[in-house]
CSV table of C-alpha atoms and ligand atoms in Angstrom, one decimal:
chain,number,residue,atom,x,y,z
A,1,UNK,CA,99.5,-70.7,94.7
A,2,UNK,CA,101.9,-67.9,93.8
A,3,UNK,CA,105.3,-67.5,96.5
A,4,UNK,CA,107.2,-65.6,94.2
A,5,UNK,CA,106.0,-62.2,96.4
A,6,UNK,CA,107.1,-62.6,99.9
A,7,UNK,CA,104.7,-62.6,102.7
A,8,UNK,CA,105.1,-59.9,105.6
A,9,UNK,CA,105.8,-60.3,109.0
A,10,UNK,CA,102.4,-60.6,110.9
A,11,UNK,CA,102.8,-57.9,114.1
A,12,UNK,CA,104.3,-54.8,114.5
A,13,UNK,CA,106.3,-53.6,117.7
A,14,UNK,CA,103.7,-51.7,119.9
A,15,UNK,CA,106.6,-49.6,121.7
A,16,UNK,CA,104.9,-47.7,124.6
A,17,UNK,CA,101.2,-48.5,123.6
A,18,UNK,CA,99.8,-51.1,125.2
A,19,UNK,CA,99.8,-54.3,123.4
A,20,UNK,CA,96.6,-55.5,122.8
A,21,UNK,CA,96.3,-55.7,118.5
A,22,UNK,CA,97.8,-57.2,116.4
A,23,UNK,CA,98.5,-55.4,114.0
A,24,UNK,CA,98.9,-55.3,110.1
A,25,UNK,CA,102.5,-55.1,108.7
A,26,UNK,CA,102.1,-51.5,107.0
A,27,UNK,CA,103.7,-48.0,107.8
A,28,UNK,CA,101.1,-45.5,106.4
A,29,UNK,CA,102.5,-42.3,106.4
A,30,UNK,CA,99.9,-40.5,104.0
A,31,UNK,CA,96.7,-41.5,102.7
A,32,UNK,CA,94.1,-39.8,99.9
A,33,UNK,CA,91.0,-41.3,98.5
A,34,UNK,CA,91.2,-45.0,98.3
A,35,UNK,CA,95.3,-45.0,98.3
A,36,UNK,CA,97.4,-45.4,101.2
A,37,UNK,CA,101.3,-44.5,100.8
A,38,UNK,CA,103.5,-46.3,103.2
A,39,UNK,CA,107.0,-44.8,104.2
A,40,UNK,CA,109.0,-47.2,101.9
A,41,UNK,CA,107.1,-46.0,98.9
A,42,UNK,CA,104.5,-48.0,98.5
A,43,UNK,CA,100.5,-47.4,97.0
A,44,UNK,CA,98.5,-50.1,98.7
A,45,UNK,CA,94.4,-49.5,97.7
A,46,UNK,CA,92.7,-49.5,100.5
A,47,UNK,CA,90.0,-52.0,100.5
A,48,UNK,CA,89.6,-51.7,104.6
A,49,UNK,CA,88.6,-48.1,104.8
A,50,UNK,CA,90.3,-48.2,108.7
A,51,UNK,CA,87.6,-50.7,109.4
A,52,UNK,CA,84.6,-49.0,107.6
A,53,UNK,CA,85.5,-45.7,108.6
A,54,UNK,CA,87.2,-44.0,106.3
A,55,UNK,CA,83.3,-43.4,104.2
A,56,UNK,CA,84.5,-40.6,102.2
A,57,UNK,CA,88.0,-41.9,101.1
A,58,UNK,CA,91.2,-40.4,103.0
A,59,UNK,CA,91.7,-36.5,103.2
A,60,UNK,CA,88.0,-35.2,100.9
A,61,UNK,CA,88.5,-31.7,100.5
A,62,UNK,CA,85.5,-30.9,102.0
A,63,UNK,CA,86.3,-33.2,104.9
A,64,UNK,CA,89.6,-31.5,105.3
A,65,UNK,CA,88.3,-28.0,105.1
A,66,UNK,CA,85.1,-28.2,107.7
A,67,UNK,CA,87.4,-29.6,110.1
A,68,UNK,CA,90.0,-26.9,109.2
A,69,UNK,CA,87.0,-24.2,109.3
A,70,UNK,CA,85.3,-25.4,112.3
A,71,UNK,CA,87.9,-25.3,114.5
A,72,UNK,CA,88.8,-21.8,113.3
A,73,UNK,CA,85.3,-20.7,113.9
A,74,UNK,CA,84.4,-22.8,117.3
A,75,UNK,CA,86.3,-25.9,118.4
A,76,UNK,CA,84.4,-27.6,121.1
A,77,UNK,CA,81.2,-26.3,123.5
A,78,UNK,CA,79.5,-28.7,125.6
A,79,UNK,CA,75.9,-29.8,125.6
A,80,UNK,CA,74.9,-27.4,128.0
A,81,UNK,CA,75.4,-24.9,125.1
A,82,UNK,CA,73.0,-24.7,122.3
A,83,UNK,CA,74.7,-25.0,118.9
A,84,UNK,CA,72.9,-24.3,115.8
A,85,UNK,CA,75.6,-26.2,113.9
A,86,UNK,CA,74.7,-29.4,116.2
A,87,UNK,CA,71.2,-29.2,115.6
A,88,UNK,CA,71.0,-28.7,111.8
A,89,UNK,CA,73.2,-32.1,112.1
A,90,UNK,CA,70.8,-34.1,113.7
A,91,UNK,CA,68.1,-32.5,111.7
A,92,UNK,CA,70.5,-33.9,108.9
A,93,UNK,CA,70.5,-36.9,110.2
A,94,UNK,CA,67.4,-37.8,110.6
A,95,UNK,CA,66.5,-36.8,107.2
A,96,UNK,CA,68.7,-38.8,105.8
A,97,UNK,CA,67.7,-41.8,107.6
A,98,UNK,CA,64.4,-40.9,106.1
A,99,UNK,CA,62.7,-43.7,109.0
A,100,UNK,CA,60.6,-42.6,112.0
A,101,UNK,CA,63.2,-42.3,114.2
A,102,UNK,CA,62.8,-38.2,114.9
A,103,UNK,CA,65.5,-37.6,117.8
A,104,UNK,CA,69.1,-38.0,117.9
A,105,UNK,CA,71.4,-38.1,121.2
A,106,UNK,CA,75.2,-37.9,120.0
A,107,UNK,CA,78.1,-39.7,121.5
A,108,UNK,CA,81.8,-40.6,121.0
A,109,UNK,CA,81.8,-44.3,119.8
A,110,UNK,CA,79.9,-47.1,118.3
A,111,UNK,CA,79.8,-48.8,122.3
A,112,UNK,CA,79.3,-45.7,124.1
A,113,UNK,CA,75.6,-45.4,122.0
A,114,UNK,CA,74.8,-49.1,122.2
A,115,UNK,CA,75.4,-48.8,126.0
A,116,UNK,CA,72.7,-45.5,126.1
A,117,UNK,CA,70.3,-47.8,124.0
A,118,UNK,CA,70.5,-50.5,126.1
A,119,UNK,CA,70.4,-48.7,129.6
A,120,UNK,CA,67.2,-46.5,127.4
A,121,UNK,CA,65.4,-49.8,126.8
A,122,UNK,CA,65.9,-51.4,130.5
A,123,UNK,CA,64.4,-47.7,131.6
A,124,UNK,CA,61.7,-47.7,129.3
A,125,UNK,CA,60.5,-51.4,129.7
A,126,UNK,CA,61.5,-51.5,133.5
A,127,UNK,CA,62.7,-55.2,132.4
A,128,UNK,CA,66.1,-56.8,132.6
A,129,UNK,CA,66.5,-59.4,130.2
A,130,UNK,CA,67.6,-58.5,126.6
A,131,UNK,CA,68.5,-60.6,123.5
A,132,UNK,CA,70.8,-60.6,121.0
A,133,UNK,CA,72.1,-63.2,117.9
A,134,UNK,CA,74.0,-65.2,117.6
A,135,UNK,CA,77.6,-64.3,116.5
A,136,UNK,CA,76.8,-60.3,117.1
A,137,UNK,CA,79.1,-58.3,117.9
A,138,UNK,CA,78.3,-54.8,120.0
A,139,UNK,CA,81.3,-52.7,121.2
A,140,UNK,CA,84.1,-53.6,124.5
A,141,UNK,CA,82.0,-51.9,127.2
A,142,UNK,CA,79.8,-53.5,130.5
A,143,UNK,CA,76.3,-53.5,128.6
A,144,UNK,CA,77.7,-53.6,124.9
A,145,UNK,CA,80.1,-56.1,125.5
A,146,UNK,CA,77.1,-58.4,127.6
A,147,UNK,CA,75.5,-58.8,124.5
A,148,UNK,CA,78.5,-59.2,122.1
A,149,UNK,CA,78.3,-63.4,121.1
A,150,UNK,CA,81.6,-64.9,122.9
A,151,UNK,CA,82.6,-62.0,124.9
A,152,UNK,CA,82.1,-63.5,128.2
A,153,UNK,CA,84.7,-66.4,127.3
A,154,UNK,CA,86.8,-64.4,126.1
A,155,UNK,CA,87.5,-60.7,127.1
A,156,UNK,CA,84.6,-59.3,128.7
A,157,UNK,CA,86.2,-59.0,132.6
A,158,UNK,CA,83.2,-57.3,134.6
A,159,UNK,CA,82.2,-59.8,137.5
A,160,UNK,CA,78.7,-59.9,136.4
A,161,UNK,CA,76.3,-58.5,133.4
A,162,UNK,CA,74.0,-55.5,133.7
A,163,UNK,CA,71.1,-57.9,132.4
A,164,UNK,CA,70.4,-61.1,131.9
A,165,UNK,CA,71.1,-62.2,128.1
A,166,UNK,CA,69.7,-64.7,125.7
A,167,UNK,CA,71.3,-65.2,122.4
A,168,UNK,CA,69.0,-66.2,119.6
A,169,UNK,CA,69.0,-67.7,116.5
A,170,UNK,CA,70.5,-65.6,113.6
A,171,UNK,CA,68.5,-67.8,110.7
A,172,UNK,CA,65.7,-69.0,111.8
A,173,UNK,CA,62.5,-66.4,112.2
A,174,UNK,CA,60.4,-68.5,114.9
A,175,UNK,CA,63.9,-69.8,117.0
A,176,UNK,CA,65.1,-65.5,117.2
A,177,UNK,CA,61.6,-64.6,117.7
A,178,UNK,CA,60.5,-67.2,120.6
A,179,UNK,CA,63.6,-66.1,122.2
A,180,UNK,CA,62.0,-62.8,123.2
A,181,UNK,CA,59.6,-62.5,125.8
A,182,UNK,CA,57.3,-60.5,128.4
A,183,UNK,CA,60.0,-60.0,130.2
A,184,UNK,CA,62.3,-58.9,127.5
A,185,UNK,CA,63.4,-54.8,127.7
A,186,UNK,CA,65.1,-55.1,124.2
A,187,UNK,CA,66.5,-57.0,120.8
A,188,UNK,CA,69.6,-56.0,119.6
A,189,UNK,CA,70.4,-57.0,116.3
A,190,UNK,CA,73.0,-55.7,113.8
A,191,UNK,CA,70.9,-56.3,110.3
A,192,UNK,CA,74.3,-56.8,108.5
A,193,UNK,CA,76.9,-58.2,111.0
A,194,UNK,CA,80.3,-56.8,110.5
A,195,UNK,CA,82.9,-58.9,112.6
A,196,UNK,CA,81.1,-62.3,111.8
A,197,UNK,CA,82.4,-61.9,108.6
A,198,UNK,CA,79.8,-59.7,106.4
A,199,UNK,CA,76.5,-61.9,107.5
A,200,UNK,CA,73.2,-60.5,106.1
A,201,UNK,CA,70.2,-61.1,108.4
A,202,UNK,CA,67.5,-62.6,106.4
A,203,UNK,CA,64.2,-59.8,106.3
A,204,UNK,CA,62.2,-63.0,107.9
A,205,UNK,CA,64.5,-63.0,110.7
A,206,UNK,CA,64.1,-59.0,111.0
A,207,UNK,CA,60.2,-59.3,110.2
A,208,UNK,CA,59.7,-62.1,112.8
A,209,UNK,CA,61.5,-59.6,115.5
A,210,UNK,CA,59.8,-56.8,114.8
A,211,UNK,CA,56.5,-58.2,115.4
A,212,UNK,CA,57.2,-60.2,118.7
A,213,UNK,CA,59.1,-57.1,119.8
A,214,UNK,CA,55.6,-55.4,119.2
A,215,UNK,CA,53.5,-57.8,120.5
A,216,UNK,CA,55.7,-58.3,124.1
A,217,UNK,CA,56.3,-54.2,124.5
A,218,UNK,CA,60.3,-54.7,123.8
A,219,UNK,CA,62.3,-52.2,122.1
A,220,UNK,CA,64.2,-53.5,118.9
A,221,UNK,CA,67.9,-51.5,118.3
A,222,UNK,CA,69.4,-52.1,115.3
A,223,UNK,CA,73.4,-51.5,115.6
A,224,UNK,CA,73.9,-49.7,112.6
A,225,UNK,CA,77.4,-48.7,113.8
A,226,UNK,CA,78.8,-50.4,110.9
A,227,UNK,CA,76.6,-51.6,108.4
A,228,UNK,CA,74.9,-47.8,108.7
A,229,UNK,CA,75.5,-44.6,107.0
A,230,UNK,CA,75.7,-46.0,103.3
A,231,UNK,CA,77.5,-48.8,103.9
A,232,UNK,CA,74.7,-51.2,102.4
A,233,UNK,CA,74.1,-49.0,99.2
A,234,UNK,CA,71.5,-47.2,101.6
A,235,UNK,CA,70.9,-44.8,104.0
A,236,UNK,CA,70.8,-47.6,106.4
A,237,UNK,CA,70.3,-51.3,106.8
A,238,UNK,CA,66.9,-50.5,107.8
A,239,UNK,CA,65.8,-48.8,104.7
A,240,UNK,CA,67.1,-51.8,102.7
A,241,UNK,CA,65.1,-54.7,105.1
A,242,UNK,CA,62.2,-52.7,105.6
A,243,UNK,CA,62.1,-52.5,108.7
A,244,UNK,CA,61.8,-50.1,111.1
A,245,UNK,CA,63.6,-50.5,114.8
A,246,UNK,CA,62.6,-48.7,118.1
A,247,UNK,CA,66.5,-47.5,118.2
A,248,UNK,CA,69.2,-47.2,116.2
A,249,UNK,CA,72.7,-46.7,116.6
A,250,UNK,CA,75.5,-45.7,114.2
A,251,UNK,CA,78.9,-44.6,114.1
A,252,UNK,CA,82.3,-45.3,111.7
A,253,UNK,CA,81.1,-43.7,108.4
A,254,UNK,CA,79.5,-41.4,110.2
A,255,UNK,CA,82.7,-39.4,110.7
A,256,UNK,CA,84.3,-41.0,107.5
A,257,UNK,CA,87.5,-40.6,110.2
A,258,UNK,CA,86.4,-37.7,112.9
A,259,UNK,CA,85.3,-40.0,115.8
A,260,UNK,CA,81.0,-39.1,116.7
A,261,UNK,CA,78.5,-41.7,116.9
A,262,UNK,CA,74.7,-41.4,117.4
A,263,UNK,CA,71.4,-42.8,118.7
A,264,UNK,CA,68.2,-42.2,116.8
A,265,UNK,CA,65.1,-43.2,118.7
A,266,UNK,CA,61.7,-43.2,117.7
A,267,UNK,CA,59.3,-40.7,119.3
A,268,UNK,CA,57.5,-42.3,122.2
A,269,UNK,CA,61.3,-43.2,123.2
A,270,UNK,CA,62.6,-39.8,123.1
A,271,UNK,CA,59.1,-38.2,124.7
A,272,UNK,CA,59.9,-40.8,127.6
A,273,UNK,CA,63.2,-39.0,128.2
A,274,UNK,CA,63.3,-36.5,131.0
A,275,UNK,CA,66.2,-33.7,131.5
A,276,UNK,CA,69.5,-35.6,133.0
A,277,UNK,CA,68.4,-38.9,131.6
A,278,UNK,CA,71.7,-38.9,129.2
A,279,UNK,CA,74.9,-36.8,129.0
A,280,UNK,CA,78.1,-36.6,127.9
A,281,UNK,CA,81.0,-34.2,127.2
A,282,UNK,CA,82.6,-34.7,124.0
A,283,UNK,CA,79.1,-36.3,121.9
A,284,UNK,CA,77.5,-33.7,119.4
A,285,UNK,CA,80.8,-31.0,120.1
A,286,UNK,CA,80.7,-29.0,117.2
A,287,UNK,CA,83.7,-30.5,114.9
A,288,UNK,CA,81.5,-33.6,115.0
A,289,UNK,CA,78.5,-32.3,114.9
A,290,UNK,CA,80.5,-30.2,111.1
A,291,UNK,CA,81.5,-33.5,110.1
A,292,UNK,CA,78.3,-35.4,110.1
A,293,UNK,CA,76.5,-32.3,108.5
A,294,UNK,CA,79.4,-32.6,105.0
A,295,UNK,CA,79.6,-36.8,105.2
A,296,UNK,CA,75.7,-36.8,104.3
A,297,UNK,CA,76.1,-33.8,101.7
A,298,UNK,CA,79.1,-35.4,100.3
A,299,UNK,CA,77.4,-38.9,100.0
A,300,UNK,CA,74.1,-37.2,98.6
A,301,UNK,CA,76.1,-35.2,96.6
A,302,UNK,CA,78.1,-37.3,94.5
A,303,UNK,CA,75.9,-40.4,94.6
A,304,UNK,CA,77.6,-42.7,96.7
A,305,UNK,CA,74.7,-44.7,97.3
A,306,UNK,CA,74.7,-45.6,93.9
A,307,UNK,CA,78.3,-46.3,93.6
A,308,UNK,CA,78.2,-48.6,96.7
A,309,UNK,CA,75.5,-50.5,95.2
A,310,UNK,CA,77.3,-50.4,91.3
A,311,UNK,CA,80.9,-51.5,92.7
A,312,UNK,CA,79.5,-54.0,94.5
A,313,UNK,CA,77.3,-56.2,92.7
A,314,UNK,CA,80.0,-55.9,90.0
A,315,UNK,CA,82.6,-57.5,92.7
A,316,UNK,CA,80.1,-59.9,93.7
A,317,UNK,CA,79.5,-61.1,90.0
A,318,UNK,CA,83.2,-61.4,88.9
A,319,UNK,CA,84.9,-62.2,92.2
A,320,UNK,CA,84.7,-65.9,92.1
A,321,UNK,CA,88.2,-66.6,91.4
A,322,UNK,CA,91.2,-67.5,92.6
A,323,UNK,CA,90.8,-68.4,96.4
A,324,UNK,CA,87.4,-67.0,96.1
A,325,UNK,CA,84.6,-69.5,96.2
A,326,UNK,CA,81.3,-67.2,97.0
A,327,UNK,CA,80.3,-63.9,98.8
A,328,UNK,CA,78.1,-62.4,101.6
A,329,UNK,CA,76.7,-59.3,102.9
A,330,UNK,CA,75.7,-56.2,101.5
A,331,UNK,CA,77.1,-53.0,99.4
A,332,UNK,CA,80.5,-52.6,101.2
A,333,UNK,CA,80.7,-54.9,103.8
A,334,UNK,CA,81.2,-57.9,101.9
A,335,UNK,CA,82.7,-61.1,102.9
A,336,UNK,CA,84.7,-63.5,100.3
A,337,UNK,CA,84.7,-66.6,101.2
A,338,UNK,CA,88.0,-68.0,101.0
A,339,UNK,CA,88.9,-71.8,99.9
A,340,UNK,CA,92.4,-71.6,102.2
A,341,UNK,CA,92.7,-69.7,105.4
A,342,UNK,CA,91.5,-65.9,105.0
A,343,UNK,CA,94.5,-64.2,107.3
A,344,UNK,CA,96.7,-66.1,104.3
A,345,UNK,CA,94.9,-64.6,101.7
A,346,UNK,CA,94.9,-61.5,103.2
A,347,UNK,CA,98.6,-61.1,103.7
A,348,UNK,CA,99.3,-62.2,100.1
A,349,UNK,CA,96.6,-59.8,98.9
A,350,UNK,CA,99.0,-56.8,101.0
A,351,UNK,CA,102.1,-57.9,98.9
A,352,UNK,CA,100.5,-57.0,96.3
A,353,UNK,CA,99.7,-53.7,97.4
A,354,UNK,CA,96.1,-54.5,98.8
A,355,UNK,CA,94.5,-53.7,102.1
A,356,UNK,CA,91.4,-56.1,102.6
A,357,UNK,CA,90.2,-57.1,105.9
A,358,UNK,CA,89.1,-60.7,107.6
A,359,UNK,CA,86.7,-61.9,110.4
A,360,UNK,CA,85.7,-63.8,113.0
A,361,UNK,CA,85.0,-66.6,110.2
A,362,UNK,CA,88.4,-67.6,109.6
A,363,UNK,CA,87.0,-68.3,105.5
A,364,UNK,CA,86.0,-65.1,105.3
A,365,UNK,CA,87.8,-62.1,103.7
A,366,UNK,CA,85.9,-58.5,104.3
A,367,UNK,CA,85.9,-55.9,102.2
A,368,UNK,CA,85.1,-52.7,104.1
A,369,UNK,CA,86.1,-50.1,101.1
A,370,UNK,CA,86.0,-45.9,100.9
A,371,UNK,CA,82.3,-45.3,99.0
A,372,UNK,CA,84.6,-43.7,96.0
A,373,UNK,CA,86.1,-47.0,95.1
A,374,UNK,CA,85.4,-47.4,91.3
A,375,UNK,CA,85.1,-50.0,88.9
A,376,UNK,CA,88.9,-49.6,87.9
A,377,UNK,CA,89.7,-50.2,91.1
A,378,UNK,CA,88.0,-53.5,91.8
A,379,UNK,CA,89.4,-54.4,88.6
A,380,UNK,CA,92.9,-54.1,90.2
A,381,UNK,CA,91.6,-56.3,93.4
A,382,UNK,CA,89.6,-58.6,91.0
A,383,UNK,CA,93.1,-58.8,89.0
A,384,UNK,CA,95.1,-59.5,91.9
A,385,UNK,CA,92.8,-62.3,93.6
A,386,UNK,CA,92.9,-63.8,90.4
A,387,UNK,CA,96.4,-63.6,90.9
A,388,UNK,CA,96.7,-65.9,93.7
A,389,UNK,CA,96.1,-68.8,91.9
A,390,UNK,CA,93.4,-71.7,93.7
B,1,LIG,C1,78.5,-53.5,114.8
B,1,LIG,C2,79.4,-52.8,115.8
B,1,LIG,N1,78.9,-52.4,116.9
B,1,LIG,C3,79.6,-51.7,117.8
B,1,LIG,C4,81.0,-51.6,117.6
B,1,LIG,C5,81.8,-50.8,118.7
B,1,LIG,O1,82.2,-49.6,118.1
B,1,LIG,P1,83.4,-48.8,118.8
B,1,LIG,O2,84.6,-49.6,118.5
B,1,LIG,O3,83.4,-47.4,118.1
B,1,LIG,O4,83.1,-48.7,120.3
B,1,LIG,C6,81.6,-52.0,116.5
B,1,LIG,C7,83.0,-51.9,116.2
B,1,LIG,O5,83.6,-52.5,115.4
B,1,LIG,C8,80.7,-52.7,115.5
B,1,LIG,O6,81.2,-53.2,114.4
């Protein structure tokens, strides 16, 4: 292993926020396309994207001028207003998506929508049990956070669940699938999990859900809120399985940095809905609603798709080097596995000026990049993993 670059200090003071991250040794100051410049001077590449946010790359132009315009022309209205700018984005949306799912209810966050699906599917099934896989991992609130694989030992804090859970088998089609039952309002799955470390569900696994969801009269969300938007070198996860869920919930890319999230629900889910059902203040305001509109033009429009699915079978073919023994997962969520501890190979990857990401596997590096990363620049992350030495 190379020492001659020193290794950063781990945490940064929080000051008056409260401290609950830890958080990575680097001062951004400015940021634009895949670079990040840090107050000493420093170009880092951003390989982390602000945790698969940043879709678009840092500061777009057209990002950064329908913000600007927006909130010259109307800043905020709520939901009791009609907006013609919020429904052309959910028409946009939907297109996009190109699935059955015809309706689209925005919120704020990628828990804030998981907690509408999940209260939706209890209301539509009038059942109380709902599964979800192993190792998932859903979003910090009551219902999100019930179904979120180790929560309960470790943060969740509410006295009880809103529902009785069952976590499933992530591998095996007839294990996840026996797991659901009559009395089952919902599956929630996310087809490419993020925090795990990058893990692809198998389309048997997704198949095998589908159909028992079918057959019992449960609902199956998919929890696009990372894995969705282009992240998987397709419009979502579910165009690239196959398969087609009940719900589906996105969020991060969606903004590529402006906080929105949405649901998209198939028909006889959105007919069952009834004025009052759902509400919120700040979902589907119209600098969001701008935002979502440009991310999908600028991703159709410069064939990100494409790129996503270029750059990354091109890092998955040459990136077995150095500490890298194999990959996972799918466009650009992609986990390296790591042959010492990732958090290591992490900071020693940010000395040399790179911003990668880890994951609940401690092996497992994730690579969560801006869609515009190029060839060149996994060239430079290639170079400097190679770098590190075994
Ligand atoms: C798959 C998945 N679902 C839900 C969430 C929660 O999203 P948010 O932090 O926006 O509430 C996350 C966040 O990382 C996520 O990765």
């Amino acid at each position: 292993m190379n020492t001659s670059i020193a290794t950063p200090p781990a945490v940064t003071p929080h000051g008056s926020l409260a401290a609950v991250y830890a958080q990575y040794p680097i001062d951004i100051v400015h940021a634009e396309d895949v670079w990040l410049h840090t107050r000493d001077g420093r170009r880092v590449l951003d390989c982390y994207g602000g945790h698969a946010v940043a879709a678009l790359g840092h500061g777009h132009p057209r990002w950064v001028e329908t913000l600007r315009r927006q909130a010259q022309d109307l800043g905020f209205q709520t939901n009791a207003v009609a907006l013609d700018v919020r429904s052309r984005a959910a028409e946009r949306l939907v297109a996009f998506a190109g699935l059955t799912l015809d309706t689209v209810f925005f919120v704020n966050s990628g828990a804030e929508a998981n907690e509408n699906a999940l209260k939706i599917a209890c209301r539509y099934t009038g059942r109380g049990h709902v599964v979800a896989l192993e190792h998932g991992w859903h979003g910090r609130t009551a219902a999100a956070g019930a179904v979120t694989w180790g929560a309960r030992e470790k943060w969740y804090g509410f006295p009880r669940t809103p529902f009785d859970v069952s976590f499933a088998s992530r591998t095996d089609p007839e294990l996840a699938a026996a797991a659901v039952t009559s009395q089952t309002a919902c599956v929630i799955v996310e087809p490419v999990q993020g925090l795990a470390g990058a893990h692809a569900i198998s389309g048997d696994v997704l198949q095998a859900l589908r159909a028992r969801c079918t057959e019992v009269g449960a609902l199956l969300i998919f929890d696009e809120v990372q894995c969705g938007v282009g992240r998987t070198g397709h419009p979502f996860a579910a165009n690239r399985a196959g398969v087609t869920p009940d719900l589906l919930t996105t969020a991060k890319a969606l903004g590529s940095g402006f906080p929105v999230s949405a649901l998209l629900l198939a028909p006889q889910v959105a007919q069952s809905l009834k004025l009052d059902d759902l509400g919120t203040t700040f979902g589907g305001g119209p600098m969001a609603a701008a935002v979502v509109e440009t991310v999908i033009d600028v991703i159709e429009s410069e064939g990100l798709l494409r790129n996503v699915r270029d750059v990354s079978a091109y890092l998955v073919e040459h990136c077995h080097r150095g500490p890298v023994s194999g990959s996972q997962g799918a466009g650009f969520l992609l986990g390296l596995r790591t042959t010492r501890p990732a958090k290591q190979v992490q900071s020693e990857l940010l000395a040399r000026d790179i911003l990668v990401g880890t994951a609940a596997d401690p092996n497992i590096l994730r690579l969560l990049p801006p869609y515009t990363l190029t060839r060149a620049h996994a060239d430079r992350l290639l170079a400097a993993v190679e770098g590190l030495g075994a």
